[in-house]
Short mmCIF file of C-alpha atoms and ligand atoms in Angstrom, two decimals:
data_model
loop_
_atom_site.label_atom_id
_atom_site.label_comp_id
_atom_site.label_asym_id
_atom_site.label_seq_id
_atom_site.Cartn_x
_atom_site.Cartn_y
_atom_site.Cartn_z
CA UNK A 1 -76.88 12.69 -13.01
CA UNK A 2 -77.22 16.33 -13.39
CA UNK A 3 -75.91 18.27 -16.44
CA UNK A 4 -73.03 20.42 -16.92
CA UNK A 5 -74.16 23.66 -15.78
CA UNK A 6 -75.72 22.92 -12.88
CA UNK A 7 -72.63 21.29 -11.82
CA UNK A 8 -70.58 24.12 -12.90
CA UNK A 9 -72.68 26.10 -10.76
CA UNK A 10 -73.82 23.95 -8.05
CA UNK A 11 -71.36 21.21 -7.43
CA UNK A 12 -68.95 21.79 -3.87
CA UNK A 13 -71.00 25.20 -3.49
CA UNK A 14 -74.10 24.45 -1.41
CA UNK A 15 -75.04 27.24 0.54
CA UNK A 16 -72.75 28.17 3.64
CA UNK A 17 -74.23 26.28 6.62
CA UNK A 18 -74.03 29.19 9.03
CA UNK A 19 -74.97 32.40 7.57
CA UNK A 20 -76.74 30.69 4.47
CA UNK A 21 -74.60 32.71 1.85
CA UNK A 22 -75.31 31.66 -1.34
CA UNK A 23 -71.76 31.98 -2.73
CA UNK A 24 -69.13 29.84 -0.95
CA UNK A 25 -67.51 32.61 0.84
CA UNK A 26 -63.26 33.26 0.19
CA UNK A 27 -61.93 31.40 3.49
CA UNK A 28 -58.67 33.77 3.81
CA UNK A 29 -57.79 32.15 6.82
CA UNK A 30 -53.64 29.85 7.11
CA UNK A 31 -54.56 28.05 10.19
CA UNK A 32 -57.71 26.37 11.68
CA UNK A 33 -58.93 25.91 15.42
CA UNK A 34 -59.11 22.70 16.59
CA UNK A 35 -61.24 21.73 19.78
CA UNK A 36 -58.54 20.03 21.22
CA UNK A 37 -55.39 18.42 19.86
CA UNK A 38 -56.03 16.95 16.87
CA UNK A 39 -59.50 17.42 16.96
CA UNK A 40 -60.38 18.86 13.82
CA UNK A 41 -63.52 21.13 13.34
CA UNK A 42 -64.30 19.95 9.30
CA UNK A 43 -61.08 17.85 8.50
CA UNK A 44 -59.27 21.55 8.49
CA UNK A 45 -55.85 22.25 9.94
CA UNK A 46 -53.51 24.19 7.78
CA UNK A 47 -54.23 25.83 4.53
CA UNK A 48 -51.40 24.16 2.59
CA UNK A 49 -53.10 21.11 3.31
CA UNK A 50 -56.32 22.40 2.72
CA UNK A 51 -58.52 25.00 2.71
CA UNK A 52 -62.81 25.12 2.33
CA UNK A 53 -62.71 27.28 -0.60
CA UNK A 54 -60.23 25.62 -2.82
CA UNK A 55 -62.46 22.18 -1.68
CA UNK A 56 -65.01 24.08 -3.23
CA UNK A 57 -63.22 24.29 -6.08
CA UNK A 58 -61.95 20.85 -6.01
CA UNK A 59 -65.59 19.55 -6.44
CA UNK A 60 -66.65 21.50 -8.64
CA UNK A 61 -64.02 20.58 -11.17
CA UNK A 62 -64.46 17.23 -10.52
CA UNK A 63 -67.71 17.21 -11.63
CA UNK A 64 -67.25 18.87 -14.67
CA UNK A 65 -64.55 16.56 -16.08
CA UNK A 66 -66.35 13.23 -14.47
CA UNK A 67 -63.79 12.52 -12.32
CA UNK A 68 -63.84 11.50 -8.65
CA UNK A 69 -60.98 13.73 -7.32
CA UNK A 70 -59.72 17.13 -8.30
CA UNK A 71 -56.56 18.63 -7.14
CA UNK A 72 -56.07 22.15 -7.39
CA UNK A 73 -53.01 24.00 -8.06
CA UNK A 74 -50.97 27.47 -7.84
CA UNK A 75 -50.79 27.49 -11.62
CA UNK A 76 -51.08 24.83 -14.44
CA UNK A 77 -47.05 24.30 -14.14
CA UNK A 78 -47.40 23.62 -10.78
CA UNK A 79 -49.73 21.10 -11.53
CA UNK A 80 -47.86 19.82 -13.99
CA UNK A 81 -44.84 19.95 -11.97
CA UNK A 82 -46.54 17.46 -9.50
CA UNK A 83 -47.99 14.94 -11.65
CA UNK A 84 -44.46 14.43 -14.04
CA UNK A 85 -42.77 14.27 -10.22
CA UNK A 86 -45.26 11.40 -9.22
CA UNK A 87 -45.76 9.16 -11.95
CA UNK A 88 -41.85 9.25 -13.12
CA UNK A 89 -39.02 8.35 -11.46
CA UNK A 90 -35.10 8.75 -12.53
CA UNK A 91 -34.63 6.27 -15.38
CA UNK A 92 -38.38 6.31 -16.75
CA UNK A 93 -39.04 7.18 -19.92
CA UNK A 94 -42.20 10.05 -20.97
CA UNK A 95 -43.91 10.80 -24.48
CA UNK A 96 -45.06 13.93 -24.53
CA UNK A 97 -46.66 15.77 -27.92
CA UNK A 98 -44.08 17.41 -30.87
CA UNK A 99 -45.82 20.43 -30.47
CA UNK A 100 -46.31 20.65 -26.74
CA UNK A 101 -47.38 23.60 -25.00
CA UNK A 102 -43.95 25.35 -24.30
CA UNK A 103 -43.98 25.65 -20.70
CA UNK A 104 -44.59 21.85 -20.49
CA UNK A 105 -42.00 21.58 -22.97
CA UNK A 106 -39.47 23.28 -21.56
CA UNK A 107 -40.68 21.51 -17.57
CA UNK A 108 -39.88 18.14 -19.43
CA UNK A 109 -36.60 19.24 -21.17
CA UNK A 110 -34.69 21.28 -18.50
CA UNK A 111 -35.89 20.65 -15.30
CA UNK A 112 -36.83 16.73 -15.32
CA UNK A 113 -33.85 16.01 -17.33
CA UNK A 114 -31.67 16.59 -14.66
CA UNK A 115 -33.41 14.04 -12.25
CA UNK A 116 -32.90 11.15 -15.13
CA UNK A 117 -36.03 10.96 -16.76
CA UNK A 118 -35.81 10.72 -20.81
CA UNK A 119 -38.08 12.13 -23.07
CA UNK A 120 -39.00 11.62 -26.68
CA UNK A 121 -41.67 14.34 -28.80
CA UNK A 122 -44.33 12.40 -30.72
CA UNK A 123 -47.01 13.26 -33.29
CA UNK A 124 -49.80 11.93 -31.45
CA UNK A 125 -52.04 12.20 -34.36
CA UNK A 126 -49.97 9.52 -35.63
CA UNK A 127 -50.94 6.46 -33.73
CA UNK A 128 -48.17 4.36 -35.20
CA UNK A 129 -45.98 6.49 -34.54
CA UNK A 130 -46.90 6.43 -30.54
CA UNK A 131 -46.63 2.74 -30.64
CA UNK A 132 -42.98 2.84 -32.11
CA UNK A 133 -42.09 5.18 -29.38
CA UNK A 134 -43.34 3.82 -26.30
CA UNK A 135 -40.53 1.76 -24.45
CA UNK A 136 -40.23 -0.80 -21.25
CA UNK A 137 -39.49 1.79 -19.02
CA UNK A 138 -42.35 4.45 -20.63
CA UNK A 139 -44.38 5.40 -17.69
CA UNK A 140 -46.52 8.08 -19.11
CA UNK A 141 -47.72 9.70 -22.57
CA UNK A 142 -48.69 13.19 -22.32
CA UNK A 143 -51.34 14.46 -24.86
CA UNK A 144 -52.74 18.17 -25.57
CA UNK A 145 -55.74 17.72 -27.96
CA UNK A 146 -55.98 20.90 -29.82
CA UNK A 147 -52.64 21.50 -29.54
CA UNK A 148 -51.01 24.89 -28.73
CA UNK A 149 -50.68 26.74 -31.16
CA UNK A 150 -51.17 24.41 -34.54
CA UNK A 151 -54.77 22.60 -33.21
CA UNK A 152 -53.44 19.29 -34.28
CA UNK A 153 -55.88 17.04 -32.71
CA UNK A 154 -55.06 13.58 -31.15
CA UNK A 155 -57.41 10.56 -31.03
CA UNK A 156 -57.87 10.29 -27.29
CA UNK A 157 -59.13 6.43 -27.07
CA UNK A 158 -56.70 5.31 -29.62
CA UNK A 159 -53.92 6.88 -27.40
CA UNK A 160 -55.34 5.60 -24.59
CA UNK A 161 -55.39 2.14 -25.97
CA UNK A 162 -51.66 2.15 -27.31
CA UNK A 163 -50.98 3.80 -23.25
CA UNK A 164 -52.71 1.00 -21.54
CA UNK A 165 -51.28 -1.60 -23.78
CA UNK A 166 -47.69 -0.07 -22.96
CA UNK A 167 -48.35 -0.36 -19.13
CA UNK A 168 -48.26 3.59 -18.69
CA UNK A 169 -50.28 6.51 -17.57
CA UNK A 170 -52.14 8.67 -20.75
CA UNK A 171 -52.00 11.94 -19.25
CA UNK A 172 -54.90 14.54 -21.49
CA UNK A 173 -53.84 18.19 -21.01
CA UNK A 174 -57.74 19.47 -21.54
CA UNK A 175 -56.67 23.21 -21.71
CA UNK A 176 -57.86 24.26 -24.78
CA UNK A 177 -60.96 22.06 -25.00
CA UNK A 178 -62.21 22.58 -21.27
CA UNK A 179 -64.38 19.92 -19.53
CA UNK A 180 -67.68 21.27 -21.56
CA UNK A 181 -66.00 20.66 -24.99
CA UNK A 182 -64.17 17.41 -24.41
CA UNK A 183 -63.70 14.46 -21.13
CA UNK A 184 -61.04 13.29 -21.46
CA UNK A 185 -61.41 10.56 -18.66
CA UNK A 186 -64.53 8.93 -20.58
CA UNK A 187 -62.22 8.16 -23.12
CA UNK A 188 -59.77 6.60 -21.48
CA UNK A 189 -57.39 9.25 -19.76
CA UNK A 190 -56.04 8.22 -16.06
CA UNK A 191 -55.44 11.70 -15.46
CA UNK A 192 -56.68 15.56 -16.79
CA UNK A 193 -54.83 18.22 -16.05
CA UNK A 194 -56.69 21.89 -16.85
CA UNK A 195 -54.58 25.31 -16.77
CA UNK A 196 -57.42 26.77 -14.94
CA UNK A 197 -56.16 30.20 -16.08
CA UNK A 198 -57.56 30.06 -19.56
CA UNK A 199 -60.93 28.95 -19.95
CA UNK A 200 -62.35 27.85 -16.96
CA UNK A 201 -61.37 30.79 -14.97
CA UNK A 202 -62.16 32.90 -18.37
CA UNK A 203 -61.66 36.32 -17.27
CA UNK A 204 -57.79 36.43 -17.15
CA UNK A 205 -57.96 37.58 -13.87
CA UNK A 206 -56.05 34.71 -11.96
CA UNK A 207 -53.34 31.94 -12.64
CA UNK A 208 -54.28 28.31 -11.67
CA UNK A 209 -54.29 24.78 -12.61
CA UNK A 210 -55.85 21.35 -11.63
CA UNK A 211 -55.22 17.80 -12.17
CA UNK A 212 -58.95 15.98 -12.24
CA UNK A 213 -58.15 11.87 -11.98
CA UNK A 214 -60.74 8.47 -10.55
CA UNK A 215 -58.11 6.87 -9.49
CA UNK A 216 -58.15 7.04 -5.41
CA UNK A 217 -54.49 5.83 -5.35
CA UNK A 218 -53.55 8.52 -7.83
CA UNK A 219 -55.57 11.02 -6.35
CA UNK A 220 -53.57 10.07 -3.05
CA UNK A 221 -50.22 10.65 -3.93
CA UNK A 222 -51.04 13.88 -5.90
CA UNK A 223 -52.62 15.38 -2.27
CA UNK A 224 -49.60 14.34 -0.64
CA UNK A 225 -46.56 15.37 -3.07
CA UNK A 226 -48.33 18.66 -3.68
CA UNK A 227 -48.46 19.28 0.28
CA UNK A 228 -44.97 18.40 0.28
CA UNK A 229 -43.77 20.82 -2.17
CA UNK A 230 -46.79 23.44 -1.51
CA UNK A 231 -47.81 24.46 -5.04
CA UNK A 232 -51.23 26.04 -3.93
CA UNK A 233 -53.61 28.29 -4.58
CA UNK A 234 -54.57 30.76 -2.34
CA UNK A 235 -58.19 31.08 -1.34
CA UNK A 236 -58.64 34.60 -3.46
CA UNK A 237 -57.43 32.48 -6.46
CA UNK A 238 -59.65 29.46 -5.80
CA UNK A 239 -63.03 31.55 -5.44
CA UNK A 240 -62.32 33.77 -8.86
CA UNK A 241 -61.75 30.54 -10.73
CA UNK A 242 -64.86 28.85 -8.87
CA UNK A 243 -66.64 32.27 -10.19
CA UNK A 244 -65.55 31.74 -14.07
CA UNK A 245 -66.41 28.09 -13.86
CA UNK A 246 -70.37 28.89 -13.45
CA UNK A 247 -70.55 30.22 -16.95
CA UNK A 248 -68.20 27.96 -18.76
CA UNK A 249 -70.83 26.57 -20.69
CA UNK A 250 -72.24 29.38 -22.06
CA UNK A 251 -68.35 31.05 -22.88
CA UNK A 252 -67.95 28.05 -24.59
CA UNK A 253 -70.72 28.38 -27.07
CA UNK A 254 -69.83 31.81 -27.92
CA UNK A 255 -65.83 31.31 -28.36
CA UNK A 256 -67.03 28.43 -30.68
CA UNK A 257 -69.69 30.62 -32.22
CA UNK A 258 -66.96 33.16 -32.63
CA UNK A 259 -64.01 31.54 -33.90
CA UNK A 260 -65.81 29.54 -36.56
CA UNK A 261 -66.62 32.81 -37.84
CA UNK A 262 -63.59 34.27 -37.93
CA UNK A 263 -61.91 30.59 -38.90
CA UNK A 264 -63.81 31.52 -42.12
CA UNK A 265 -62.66 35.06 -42.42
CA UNK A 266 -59.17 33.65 -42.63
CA UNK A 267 -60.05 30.45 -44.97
CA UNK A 268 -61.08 32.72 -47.73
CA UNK A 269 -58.64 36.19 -47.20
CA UNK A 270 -55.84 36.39 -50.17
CA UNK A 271 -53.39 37.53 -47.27
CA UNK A 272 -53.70 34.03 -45.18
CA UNK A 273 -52.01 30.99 -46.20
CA UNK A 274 -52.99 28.08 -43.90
CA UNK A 275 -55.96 27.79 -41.00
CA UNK A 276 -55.52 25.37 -38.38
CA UNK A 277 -58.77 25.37 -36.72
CA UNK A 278 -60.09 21.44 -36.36
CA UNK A 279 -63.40 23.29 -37.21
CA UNK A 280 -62.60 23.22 -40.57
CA UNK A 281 -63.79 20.08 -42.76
CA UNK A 282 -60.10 20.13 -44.51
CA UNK A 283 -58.42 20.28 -40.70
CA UNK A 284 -56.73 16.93 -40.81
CA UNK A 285 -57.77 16.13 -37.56
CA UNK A 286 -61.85 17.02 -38.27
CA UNK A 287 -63.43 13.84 -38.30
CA UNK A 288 -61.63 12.89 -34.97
CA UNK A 289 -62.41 15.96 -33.13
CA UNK A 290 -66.16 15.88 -33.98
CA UNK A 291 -66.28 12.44 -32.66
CA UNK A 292 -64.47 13.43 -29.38
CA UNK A 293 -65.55 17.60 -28.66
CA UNK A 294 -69.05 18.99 -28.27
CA UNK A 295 -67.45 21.80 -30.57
CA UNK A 296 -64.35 23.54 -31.61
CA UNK A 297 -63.36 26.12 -29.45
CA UNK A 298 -62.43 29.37 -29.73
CA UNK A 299 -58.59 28.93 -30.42
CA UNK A 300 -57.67 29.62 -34.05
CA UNK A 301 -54.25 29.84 -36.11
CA UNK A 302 -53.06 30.99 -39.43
CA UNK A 303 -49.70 31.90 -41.63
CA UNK A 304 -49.23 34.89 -43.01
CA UNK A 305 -48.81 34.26 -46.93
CA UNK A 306 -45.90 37.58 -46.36
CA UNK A 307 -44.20 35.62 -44.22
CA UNK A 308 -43.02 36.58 -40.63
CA UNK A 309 -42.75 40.15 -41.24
CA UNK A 310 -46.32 40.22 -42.29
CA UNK A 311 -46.99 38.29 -39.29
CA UNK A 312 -45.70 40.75 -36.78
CA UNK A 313 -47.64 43.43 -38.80
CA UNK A 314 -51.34 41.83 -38.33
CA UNK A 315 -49.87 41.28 -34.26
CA UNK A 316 -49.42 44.54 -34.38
CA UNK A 317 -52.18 46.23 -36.22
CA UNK A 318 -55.11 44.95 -34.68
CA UNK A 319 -57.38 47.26 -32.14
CA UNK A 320 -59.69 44.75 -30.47
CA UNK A 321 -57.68 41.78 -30.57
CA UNK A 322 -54.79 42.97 -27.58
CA UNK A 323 -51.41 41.59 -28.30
CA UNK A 324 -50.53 39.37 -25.23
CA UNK A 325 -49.73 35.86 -24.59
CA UNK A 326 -52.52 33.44 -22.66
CA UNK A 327 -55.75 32.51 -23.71
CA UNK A 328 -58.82 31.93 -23.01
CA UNK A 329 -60.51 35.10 -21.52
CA UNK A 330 -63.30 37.01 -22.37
CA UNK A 331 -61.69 39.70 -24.76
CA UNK A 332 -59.88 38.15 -27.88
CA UNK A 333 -55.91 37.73 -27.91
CA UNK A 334 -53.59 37.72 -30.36
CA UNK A 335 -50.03 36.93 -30.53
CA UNK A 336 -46.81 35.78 -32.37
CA UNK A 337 -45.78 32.40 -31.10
CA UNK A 338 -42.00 31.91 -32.36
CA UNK A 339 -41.10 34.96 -30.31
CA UNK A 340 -43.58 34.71 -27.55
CA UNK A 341 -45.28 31.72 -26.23
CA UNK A 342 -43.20 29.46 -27.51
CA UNK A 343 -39.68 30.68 -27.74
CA UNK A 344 -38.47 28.59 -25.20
CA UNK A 345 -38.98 25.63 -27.93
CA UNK A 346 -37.14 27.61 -30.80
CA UNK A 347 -34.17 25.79 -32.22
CA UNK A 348 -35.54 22.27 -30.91
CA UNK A 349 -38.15 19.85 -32.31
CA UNK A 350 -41.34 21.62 -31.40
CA UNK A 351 -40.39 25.12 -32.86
CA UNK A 352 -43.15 26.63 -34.38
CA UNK A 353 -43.59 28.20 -38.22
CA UNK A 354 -42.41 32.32 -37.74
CA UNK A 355 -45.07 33.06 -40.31
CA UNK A 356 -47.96 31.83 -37.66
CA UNK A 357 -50.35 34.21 -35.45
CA UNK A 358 -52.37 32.71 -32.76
CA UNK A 359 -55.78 34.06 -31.93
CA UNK A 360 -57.94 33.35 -28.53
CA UNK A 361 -61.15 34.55 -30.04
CA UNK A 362 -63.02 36.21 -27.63
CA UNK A 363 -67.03 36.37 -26.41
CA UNK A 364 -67.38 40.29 -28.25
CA UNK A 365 -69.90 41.09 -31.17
CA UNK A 366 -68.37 38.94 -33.93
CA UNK A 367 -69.18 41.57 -36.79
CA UNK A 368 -66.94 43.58 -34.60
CA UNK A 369 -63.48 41.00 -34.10
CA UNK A 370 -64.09 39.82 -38.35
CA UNK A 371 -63.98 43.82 -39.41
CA UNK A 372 -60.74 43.62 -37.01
CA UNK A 373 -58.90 41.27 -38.32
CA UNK A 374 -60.21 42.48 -41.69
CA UNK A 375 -58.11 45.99 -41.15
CA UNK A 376 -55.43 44.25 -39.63
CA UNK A 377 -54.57 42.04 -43.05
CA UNK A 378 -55.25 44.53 -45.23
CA UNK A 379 -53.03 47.01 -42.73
CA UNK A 380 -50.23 44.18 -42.54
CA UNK A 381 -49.98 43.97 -46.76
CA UNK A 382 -49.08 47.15 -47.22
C1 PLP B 1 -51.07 27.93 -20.12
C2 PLP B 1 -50.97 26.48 -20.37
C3 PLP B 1 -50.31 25.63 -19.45
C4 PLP B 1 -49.60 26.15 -18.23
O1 PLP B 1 -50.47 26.71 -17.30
P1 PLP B 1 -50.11 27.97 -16.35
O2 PLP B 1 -51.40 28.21 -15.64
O3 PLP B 1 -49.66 29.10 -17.23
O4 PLP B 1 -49.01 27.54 -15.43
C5 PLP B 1 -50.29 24.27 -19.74
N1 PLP B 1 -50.86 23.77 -20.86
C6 PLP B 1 -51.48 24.55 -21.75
C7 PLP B 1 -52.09 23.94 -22.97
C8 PLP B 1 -51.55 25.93 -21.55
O5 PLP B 1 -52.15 26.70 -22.46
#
């Protein structure tokens, strides 16, 4: 079997059979021509359906997460959107994590809601606490491991065990890990779903997601509810994410590089009060993390020991850090989740602390994002 990068590279993209060009080329085309009716050229009729380049795509990510179909989508909700639509039905009964990622969150609470479908938040770190929540009608468990934005990190096989015993789906939303740092379906996940437009694509330059299963029956009913409802991406959007995905390995390194660096900037700055990073030997989840991830990642969270003033302050006062929402690019992020990622969850069960900042540490000079942040807490006390 080959390794990671050459499948991140090579996998769906052999060169194109008639011109020989090296990069699978962006097919931009709706329809296909078909040598008579029904006969079909390479198994392509409509781009909705499918088109060469997001194939492309398809393969690739299967390969990376070790899975023998990839769907991919319009955007991570759409993917989303799709799987919740095709493994529940009116009556059935989802766990999903207490500290969700807020568009998932909000997906679960006011769109499937309507159709019947009930919901309860978990602590999936808390495998006892899965077990006392799963019911006869519980047809999936959802799991982030890191979460967004507190990292809490969930024990992917023991949550798979507690799923399988419970006759439902474990669903692994591999965002923040990526396929390099964690897989998901070796431990026991039916499906993955990736929002493509963090690190795999890595530039923020394009919105996407991808649901990444070995289950051909699965796989099945994903191809055909997502041609039903026509949550796509366009062939433009497939070929930049195809592009990022060649050097995921390497980004990888450097945001884990990176934010255990800055991880212990915070750990030790008067100005901080708590560091989520499961990097970090006291990070509750640690030991279960290094047993499951290649390394940490380059997401990284913190209080503010001034509290939520102080908070907007260091959002606001530092220069290579750009205050914006997403993750996962290149250039390092930072923002202020109660009042922008996640304020769709505030008031409910998975609001989030108003004294936290959320960083997406970037691939720059590290000297360069520490002396950053440096300024920026310094700047933020006054
Ligand atoms: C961004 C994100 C999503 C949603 O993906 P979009 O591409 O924005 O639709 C889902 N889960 C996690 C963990 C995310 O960070």
């Amino acid at each position: 079997m080959r390794g990671f990068s050459t499948n991140a590279i090579h996998a769906g993209q052999e060169p194109d059979p008639h011109t020989g060009a090296v990069i699978t080329p962006i097919h931009a085309s709706s329809t296909f021509a078909q040598d008579g009716v029904g006969g079909l050229r390479a198994g392509y009729e409509y781009s909705r359906s499918a088109n060469p380049t997001r194939t492309a795509l398809q393969e690739c990510l299967a390969a990376l997460e070790g899975g023998r179909h990839a769907v991919a989508f319009g955007s991570g909700m759409g993917a989303s959107d799709v799987l919740l639509r095709v493994l529940l039905k009116p009556g059935d009964h989802l766990v999903i994590p207490h500290d969700a990622y807020g568009g998932t969150f909000r997906l679960v609470d006011k769109v499937l809601t309507q159709w019947g479908v009930e919901y309860t938040p978990v602590d999936l770190a808390d495998v006892d606490a899965l077990r006392a929540a799963v019911r006869p009608t519980t047809r999936a468990v959802w799991c982030e491991t890191p979460t967004n934005p507190l990292l809490g990190i969930a024990d992917i096989a023991a949550v798979a065990d507690v799923a399988r015993t419970a006759g439902a789906r474990l669903v692994v939303d591999n965002t923040f890990a990526s396929p390099y740092l964690q897989q998901p379906l070796a431990l026991g996940a039916d499906v993955v779903l990736h929002s493509t437009t963090k690190y795999v694509g890595g530039h923020s330059d394009v919105v996407g997601g991808a649901l990444v299963t070995s289950d051909d029956e699965l796989a099945e009913a994903l191809r055909f509810t997502q041609n039903s409802v026509g949550s796509v991406p366009g062939p433009f959007d497939a070929w930049l994410t195809l592009r990022g995905a060649k050097t995921l390995a390497v980004r990888m390194e450097r945001h884990s590089d990176n934010a255990e660096r800055v991880a212990e900037l915070l750990a030790g700055h008067p100005a901080v009060g708590r560091v989520f990073y499961p990097g970090r030997p006291e990070h509750p989840g640690h030991e279960v993390a290094a047993k499951q991830m290649r390394r940490f990642g380059g997401m990284v969270s913190f209080t503010v020991a001034g509290g939520r003033e102080a908070a907007l302050r260091v959002c606001a006062a530092t220069e290579i850090f750009t205050l914006a929402e997403s993750l996962g690019g290149v250039e390092s992020l930072i923002e202020h989740p109660a009042a922008m990622t996640h304020a769709s969850v505030a008031g409910s069960a998975l609001e989030v602390p108003d004294d936290l900042v959320r960083l997406s540490v970037g691939i720059e000079d590290v000297e360069d994002l520490v002396d950053d942040l440096r300024q920026a807490l310094a700047a933020a006390a006054g």
